[in-house]
Coordinates of C-alpha atoms and ligand atoms in Angstrom, one line a residue:
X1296 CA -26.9 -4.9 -11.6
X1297 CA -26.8 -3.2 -8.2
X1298 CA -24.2 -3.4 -5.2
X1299 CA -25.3 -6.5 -3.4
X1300 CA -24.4 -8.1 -6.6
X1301 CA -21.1 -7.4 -5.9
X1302 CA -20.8 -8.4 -2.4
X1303 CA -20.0 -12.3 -2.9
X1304 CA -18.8 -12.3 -6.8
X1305 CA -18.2 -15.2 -9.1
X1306 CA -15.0 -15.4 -10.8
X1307 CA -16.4 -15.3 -13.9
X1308 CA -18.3 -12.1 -13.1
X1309 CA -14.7 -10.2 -11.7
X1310 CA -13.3 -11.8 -15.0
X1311 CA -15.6 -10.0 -17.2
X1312 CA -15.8 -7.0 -15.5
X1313 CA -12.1 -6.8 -15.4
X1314 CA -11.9 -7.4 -18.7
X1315 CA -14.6 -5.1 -19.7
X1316 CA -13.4 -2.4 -22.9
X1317 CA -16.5 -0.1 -22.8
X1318 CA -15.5 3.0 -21.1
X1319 CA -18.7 3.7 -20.1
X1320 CA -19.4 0.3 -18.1
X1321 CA -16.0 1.0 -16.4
X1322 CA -17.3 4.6 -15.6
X1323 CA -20.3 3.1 -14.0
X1324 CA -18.4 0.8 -11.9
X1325 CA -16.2 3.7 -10.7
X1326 CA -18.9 5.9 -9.6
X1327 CA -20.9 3.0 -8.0
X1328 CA -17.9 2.4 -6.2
X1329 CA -17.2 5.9 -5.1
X1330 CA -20.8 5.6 -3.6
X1331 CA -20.1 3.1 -1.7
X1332 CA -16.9 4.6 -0.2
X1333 CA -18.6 8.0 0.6
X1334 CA -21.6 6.1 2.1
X1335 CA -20.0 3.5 3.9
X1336 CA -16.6 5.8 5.5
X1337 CA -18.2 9.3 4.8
X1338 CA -16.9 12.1 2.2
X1339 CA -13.6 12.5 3.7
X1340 CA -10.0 10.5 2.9
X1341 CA -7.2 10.0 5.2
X1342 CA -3.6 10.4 5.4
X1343 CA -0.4 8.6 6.4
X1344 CA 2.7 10.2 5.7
X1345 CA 5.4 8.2 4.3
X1346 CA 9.1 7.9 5.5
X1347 CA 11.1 5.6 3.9
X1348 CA 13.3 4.3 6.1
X1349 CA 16.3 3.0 4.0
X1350 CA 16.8 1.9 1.1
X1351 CA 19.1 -1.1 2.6
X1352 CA 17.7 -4.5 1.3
X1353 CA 18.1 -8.1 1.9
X1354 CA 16.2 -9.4 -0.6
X1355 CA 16.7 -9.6 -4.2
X1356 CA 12.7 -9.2 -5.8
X1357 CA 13.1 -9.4 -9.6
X1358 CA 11.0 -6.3 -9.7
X1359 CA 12.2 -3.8 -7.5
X1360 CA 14.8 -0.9 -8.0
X1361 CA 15.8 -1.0 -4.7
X1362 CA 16.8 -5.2 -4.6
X1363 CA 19.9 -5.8 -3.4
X1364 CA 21.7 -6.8 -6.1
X1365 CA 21.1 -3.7 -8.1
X1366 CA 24.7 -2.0 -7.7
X1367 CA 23.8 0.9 -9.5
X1368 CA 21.6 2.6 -6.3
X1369 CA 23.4 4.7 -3.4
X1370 CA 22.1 3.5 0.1
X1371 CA 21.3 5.5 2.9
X1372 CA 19.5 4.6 6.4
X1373 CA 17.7 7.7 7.6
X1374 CA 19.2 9.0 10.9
X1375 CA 17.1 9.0 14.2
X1376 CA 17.0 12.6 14.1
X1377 CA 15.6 12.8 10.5
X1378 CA 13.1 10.3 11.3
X1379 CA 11.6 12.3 14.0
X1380 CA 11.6 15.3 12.2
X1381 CA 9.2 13.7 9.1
X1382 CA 7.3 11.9 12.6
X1383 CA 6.5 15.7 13.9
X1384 CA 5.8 17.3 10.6
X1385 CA 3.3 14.7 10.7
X1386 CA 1.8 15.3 13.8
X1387 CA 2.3 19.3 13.3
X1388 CA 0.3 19.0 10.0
X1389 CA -2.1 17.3 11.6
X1390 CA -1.9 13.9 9.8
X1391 CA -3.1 11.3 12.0
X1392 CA -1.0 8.8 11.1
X1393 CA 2.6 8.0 9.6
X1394 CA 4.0 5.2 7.6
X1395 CA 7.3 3.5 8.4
X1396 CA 8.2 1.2 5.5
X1397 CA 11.8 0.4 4.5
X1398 CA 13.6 -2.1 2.6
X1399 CA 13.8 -5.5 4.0
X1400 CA 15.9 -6.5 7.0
X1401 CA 15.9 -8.9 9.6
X1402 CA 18.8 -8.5 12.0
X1403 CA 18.5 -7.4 15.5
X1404 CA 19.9 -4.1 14.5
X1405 CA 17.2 -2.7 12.4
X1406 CA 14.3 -4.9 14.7
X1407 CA 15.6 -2.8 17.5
X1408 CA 15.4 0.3 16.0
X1409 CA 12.2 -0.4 14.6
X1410 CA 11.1 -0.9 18.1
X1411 CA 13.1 2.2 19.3
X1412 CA 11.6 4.9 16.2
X1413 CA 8.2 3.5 16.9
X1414 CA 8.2 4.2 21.4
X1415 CA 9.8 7.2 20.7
X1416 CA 7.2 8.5 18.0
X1417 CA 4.3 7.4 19.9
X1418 CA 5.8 9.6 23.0
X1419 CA 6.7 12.3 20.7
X1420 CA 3.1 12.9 20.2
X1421 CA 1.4 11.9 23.0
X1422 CA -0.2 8.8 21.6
X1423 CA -1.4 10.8 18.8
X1424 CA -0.2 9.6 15.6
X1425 CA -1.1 6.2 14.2
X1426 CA 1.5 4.5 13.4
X1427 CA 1.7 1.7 9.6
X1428 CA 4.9 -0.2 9.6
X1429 CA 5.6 -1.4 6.1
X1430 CA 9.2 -3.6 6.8
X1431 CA 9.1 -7.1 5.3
X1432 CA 8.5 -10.4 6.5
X1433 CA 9.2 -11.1 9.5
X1434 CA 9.2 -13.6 12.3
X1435 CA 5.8 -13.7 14.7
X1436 CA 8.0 -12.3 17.7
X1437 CA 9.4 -9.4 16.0
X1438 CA 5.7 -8.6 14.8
X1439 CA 4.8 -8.8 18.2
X1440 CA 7.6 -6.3 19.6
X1441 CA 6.7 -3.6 17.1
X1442 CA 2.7 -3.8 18.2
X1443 CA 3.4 -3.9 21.6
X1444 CA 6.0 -0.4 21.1
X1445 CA 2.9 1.1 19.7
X1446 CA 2.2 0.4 16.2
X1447 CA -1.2 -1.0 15.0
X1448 CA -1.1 -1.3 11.5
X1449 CA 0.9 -3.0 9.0
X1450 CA 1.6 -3.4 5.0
X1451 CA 2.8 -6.6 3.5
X1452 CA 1.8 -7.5 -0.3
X1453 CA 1.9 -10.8 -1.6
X1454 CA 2.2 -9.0 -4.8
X1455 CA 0.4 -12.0 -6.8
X1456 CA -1.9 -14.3 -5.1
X1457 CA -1.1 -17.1 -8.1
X1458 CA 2.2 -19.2 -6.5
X1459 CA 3.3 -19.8 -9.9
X1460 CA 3.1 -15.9 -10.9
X1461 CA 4.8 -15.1 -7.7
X1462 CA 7.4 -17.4 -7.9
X1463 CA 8.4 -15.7 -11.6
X1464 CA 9.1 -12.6 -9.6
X1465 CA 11.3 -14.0 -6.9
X1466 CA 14.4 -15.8 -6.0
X1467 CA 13.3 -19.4 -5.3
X1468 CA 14.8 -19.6 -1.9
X1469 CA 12.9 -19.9 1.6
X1470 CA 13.3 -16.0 2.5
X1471 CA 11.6 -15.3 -0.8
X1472 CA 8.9 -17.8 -0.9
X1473 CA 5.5 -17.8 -1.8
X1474 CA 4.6 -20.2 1.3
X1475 CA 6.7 -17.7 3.8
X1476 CA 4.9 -14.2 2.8
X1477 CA 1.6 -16.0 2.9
X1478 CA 2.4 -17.2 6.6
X1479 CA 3.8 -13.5 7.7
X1480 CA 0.2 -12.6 6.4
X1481 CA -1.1 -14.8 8.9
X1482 CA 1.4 -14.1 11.6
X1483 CA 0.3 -10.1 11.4
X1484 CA -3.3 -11.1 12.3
X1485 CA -2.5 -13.4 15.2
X1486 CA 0.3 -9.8 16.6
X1487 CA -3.3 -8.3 16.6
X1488 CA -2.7 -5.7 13.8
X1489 CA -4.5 -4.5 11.1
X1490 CA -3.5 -6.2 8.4
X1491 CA -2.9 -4.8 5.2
X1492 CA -2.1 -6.9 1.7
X1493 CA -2.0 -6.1 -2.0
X1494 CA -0.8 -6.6 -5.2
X1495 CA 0.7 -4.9 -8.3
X1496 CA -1.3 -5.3 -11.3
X1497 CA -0.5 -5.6 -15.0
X1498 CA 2.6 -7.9 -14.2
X1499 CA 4.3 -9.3 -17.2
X1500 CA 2.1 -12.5 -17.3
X1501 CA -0.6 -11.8 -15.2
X1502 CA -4.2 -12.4 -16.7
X1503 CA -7.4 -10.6 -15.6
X1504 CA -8.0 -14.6 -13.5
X1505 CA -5.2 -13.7 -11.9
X1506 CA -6.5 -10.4 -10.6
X1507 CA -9.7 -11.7 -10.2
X1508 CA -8.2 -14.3 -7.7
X1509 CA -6.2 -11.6 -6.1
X1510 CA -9.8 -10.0 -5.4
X1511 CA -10.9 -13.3 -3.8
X1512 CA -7.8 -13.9 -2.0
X1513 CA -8.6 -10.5 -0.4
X1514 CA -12.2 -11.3 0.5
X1515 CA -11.0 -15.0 1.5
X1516 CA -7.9 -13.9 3.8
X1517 CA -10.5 -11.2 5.0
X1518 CA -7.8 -8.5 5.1
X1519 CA -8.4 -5.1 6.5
X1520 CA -6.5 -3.1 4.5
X1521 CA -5.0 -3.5 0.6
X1522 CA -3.1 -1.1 -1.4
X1523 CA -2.9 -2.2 -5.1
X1524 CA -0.9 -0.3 -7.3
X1525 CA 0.3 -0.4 -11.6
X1526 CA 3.7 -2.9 -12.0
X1527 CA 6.0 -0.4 -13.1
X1528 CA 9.1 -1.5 -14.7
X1529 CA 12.7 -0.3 -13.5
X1530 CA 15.7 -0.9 -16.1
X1531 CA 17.9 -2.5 -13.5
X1532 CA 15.8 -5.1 -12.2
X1533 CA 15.5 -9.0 -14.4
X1534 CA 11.7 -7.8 -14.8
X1535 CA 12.7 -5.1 -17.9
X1536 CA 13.8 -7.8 -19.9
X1537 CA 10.4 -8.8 -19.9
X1538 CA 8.5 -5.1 -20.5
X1539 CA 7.3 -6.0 -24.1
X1540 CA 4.9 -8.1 -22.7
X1541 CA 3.0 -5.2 -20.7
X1542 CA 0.2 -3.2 -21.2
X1543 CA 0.5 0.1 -21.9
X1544 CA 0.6 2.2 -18.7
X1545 CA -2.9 3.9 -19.3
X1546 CA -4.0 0.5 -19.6
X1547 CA -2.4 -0.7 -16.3
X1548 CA -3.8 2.7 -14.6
X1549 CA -7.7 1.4 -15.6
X1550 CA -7.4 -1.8 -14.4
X1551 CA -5.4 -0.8 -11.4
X1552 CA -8.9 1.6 -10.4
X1553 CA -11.0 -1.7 -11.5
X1554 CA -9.7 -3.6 -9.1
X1555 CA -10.1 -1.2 -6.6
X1556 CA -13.6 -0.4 -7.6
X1557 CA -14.2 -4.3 -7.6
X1558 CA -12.7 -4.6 -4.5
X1559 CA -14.6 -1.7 -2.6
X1560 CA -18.1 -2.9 -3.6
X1561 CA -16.7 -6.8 -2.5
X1562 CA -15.8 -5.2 1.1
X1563 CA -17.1 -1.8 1.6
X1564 CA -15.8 -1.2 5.0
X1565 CA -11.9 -2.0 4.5
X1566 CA -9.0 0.5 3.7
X1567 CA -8.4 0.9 0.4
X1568 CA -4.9 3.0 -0.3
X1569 CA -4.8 4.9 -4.1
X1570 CA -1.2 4.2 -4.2
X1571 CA 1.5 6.7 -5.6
X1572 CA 2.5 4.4 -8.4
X1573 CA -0.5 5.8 -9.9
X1574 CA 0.4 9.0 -10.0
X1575 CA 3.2 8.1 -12.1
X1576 CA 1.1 7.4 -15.3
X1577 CA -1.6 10.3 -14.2
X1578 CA -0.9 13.4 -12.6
X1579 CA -3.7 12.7 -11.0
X1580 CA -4.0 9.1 -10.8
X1581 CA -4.3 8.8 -6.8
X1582 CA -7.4 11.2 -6.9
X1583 CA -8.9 8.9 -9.7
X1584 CA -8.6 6.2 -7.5
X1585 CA -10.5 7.9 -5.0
X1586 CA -13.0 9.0 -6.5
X1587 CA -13.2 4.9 -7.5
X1588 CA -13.4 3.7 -4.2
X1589 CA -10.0 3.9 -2.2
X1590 CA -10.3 6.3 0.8
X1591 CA -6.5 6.4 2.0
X1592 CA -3.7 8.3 0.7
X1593 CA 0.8 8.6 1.4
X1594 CA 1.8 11.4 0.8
X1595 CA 5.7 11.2 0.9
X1596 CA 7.7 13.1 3.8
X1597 CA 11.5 11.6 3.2
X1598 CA 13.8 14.1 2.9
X1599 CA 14.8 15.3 -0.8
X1600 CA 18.1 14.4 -0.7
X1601 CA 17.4 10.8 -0.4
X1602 CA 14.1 10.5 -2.5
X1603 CA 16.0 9.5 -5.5
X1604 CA 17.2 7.0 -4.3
X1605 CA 14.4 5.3 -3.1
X1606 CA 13.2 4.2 -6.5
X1607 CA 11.6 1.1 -6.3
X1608 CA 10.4 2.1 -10.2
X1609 CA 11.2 4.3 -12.6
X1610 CA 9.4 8.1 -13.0
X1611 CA 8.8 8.4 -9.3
X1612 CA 7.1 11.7 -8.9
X1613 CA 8.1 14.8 -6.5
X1614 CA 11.5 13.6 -5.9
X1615 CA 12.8 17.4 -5.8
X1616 CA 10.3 17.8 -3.0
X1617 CA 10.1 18.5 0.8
X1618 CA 7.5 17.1 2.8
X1619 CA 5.8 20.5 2.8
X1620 CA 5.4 20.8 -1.0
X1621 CA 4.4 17.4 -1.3
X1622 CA 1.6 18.3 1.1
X1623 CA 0.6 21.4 -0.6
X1624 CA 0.7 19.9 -3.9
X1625 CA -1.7 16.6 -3.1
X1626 CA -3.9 19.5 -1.5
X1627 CA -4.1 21.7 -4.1
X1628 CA -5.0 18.2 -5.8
X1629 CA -7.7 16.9 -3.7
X1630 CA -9.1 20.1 -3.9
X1631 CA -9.5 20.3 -7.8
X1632 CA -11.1 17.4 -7.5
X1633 CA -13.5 18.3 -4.4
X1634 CA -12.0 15.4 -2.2
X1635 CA -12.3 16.4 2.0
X1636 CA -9.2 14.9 3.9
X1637 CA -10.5 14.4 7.6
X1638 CA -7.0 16.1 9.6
X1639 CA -6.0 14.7 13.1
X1640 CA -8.0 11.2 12.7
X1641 CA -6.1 7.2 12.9
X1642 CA -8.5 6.5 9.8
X1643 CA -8.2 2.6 11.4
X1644 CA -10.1 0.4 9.3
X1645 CA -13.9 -0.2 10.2
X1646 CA -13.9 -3.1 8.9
X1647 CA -11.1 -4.3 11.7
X1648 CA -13.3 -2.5 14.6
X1649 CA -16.1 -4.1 13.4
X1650 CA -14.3 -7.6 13.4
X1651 CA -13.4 -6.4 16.7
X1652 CA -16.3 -5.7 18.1
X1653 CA -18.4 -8.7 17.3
X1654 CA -15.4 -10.7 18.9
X1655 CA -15.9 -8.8 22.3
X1656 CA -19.6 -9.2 22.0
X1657 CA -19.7 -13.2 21.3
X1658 CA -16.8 -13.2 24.5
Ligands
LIG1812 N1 10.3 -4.6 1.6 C1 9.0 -4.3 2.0 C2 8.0 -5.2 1.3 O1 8.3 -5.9 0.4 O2 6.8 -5.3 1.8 C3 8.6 -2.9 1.8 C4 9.2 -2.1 0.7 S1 8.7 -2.6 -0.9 C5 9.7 -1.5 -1.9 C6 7.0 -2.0 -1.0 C7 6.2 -2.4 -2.2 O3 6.7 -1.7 -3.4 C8 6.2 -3.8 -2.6 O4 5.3 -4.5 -1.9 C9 5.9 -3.8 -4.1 O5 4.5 -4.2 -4.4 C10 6.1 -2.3 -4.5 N2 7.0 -2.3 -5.7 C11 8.3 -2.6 -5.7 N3 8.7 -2.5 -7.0 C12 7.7 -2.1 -7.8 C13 7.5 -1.8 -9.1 N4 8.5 -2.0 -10.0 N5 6.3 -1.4 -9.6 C14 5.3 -1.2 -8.7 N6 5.4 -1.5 -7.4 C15 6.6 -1.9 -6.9

């Protein structure tokens, strides 16, 4: 089996392979799909550092620690000032890029100081720092405001491609719905960002069709960025009652770097983020997934004193830590494992500017 095998799979072939026990096969597949990465976006990751916004939530996901019916967390909204200061340790530590993501809100309040935050950073450094924006669904205009203030990329999961999976891990109501994620998905790409999707994997329920769908939703939606990370239970979310139904984590870990590896070989030139969740069952979990085939890493900059509570699971690591010893520690890391970060670059997906790019020519 070689790579171009992988470039249009069969369901049945993702199945197996998903499903495959024999560690060497999986081994295989990693390093064929580390290949691929180095060859296709060169030796180097990149970096967006992570500031989450606020914990503040409207909406109520069965899986999340942060949901706004969980009592039990103490909110906090970042102040302007504290944003800025995460937005230039960015820029002075030669990131690239920075991630805005926050828990979901819609009223004109937070829109407008999306908007604000993200003009603000883009002056701040002259147009230097890439900016994600990870916030929710939203409606097409406000999608639109935050591009045109400057930022160009943006996160939204549909955390399981199967409606009927999806709808176990959500209120059924219309700001929840299947139906109204999928269309935000679609909305992102008509704003003109780089759109980014994903899933969590080993979901109480999910089978390896499921995942393997989620691969071919990916390929099918033609997304330009995914970031895929292990379910993680949280004690004070309606998902715990259901944690003796999971995998173990270790087993959650290899078929989170799987998919990944799957994923890379299906579209070699998209962004591929090894997620922090991994780091949570592996020390060095996000580096594994690297050298499987993702090529983008987060490392967190929100201050310490609020890092606790922005739990979205249980165990998450360096929540003691500044932004600096995060950074020194995910060095020391990469370095271990000889993995290049390429300092002072967007890292925009190739995959986007190549989409791009044939548009303009066929114009
Ligand atoms: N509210 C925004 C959204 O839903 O896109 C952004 C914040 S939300 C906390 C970011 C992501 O965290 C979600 O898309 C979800 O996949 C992930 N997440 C939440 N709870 C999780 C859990 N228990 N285990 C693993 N990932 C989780």
């Amino acid at each position: 089996m070689n790579r171009i095998d992988f470039e249009n799979p069969s369901r049945q072939m993702l199945t197996d392979w998903l499903a495959e026990e024999d560690r060497s096969q999986r081994e295989w597949l990693w390093a064929m799909a580390g290949a691929c990465k180095r060859e296709t976006l060169g030796d180097s990751i990149h970096l967006r550092g992570l500031i989450e916004l606020s914990n503040e939530c409207a909406r109520d996901c069965y899986y999340c620690g942060i949901r706004c019916s969980n009592k039990n967390v103490d909110r906090y909204d970042l102040t302007d000032e504290q944003v800025f200061a995460a937005a230039d340790f960015a820029w002075k530590a030669r990131y690239g890029s920075l991630v805005i993501q926050s828990g979901e809100r819609t009223d004109s309040t937070f829109v407008q100081r999306i908007t604000r935050l993200v003009r603000k950073i883009k002056q701040r450094s002259n147009n230097e720092l890439g900016i994600t924006l990870s916030c929710g669904v939203q409606p097409l205009e406000v999608y639109q405001e935050w591009h045109e203030a400057g930022a160009h990329r943006y996160l939204l999961r549909i955390e399981s491609s199967n409606p009927d999976l999806y709808a176990t891990l959500h209120p059924a109501d219309g700001c929840h719905s299947y139906e109204a994620r999928l269309c935000a998905l679609f909305d992102l790409k008509k704003a003109g960002y780089q759109t980014g999707t994903g899933v969590m994997v080993g979901l109480p329920g999910q089978t390896v069709f499921d995942l393997a769908d989620d691969l071919l939703f990916f390929k099918d939606f033609d997304v330009d960025m995914v970031g895929m990370g292990p379910y993680l239970e949280h004690e004070d979310t309606p998902l715990y009652a259901l944690r003796s139904l999971l995998l173990p984590q270790e087993k959650r870990l290899t078929l989170t770097l799987q998919m990944i590896s799957l994923l890379r070989l299906m579209m070699p030139s998209i962004n591929i983020t090894a997620t922090t969740a991994l780091q949570v069952i592996d020390p060095f979990g996000r580096e594994r997934a690297v050298l499987a085939g993702a090529n983008i890493i987060m490392p967190n900059m929100t201050i310490p004193e609020v890092r606790q509570n922005y739990q979205i699971y249980n165990n998450k690591p360096g929540i003691q830590d500044d932004a600096e010893i995060s950074k020194s520690h995910l060095e020391e890391r990469l370095r271990k494992m000889g993995i290049a970060i390429a300092w002072e670059e967007w890292g925009d997906s190739l995959h986007f500017q190549k989409k791009a790019l044939s548009l303009r020519r066929n114009f």
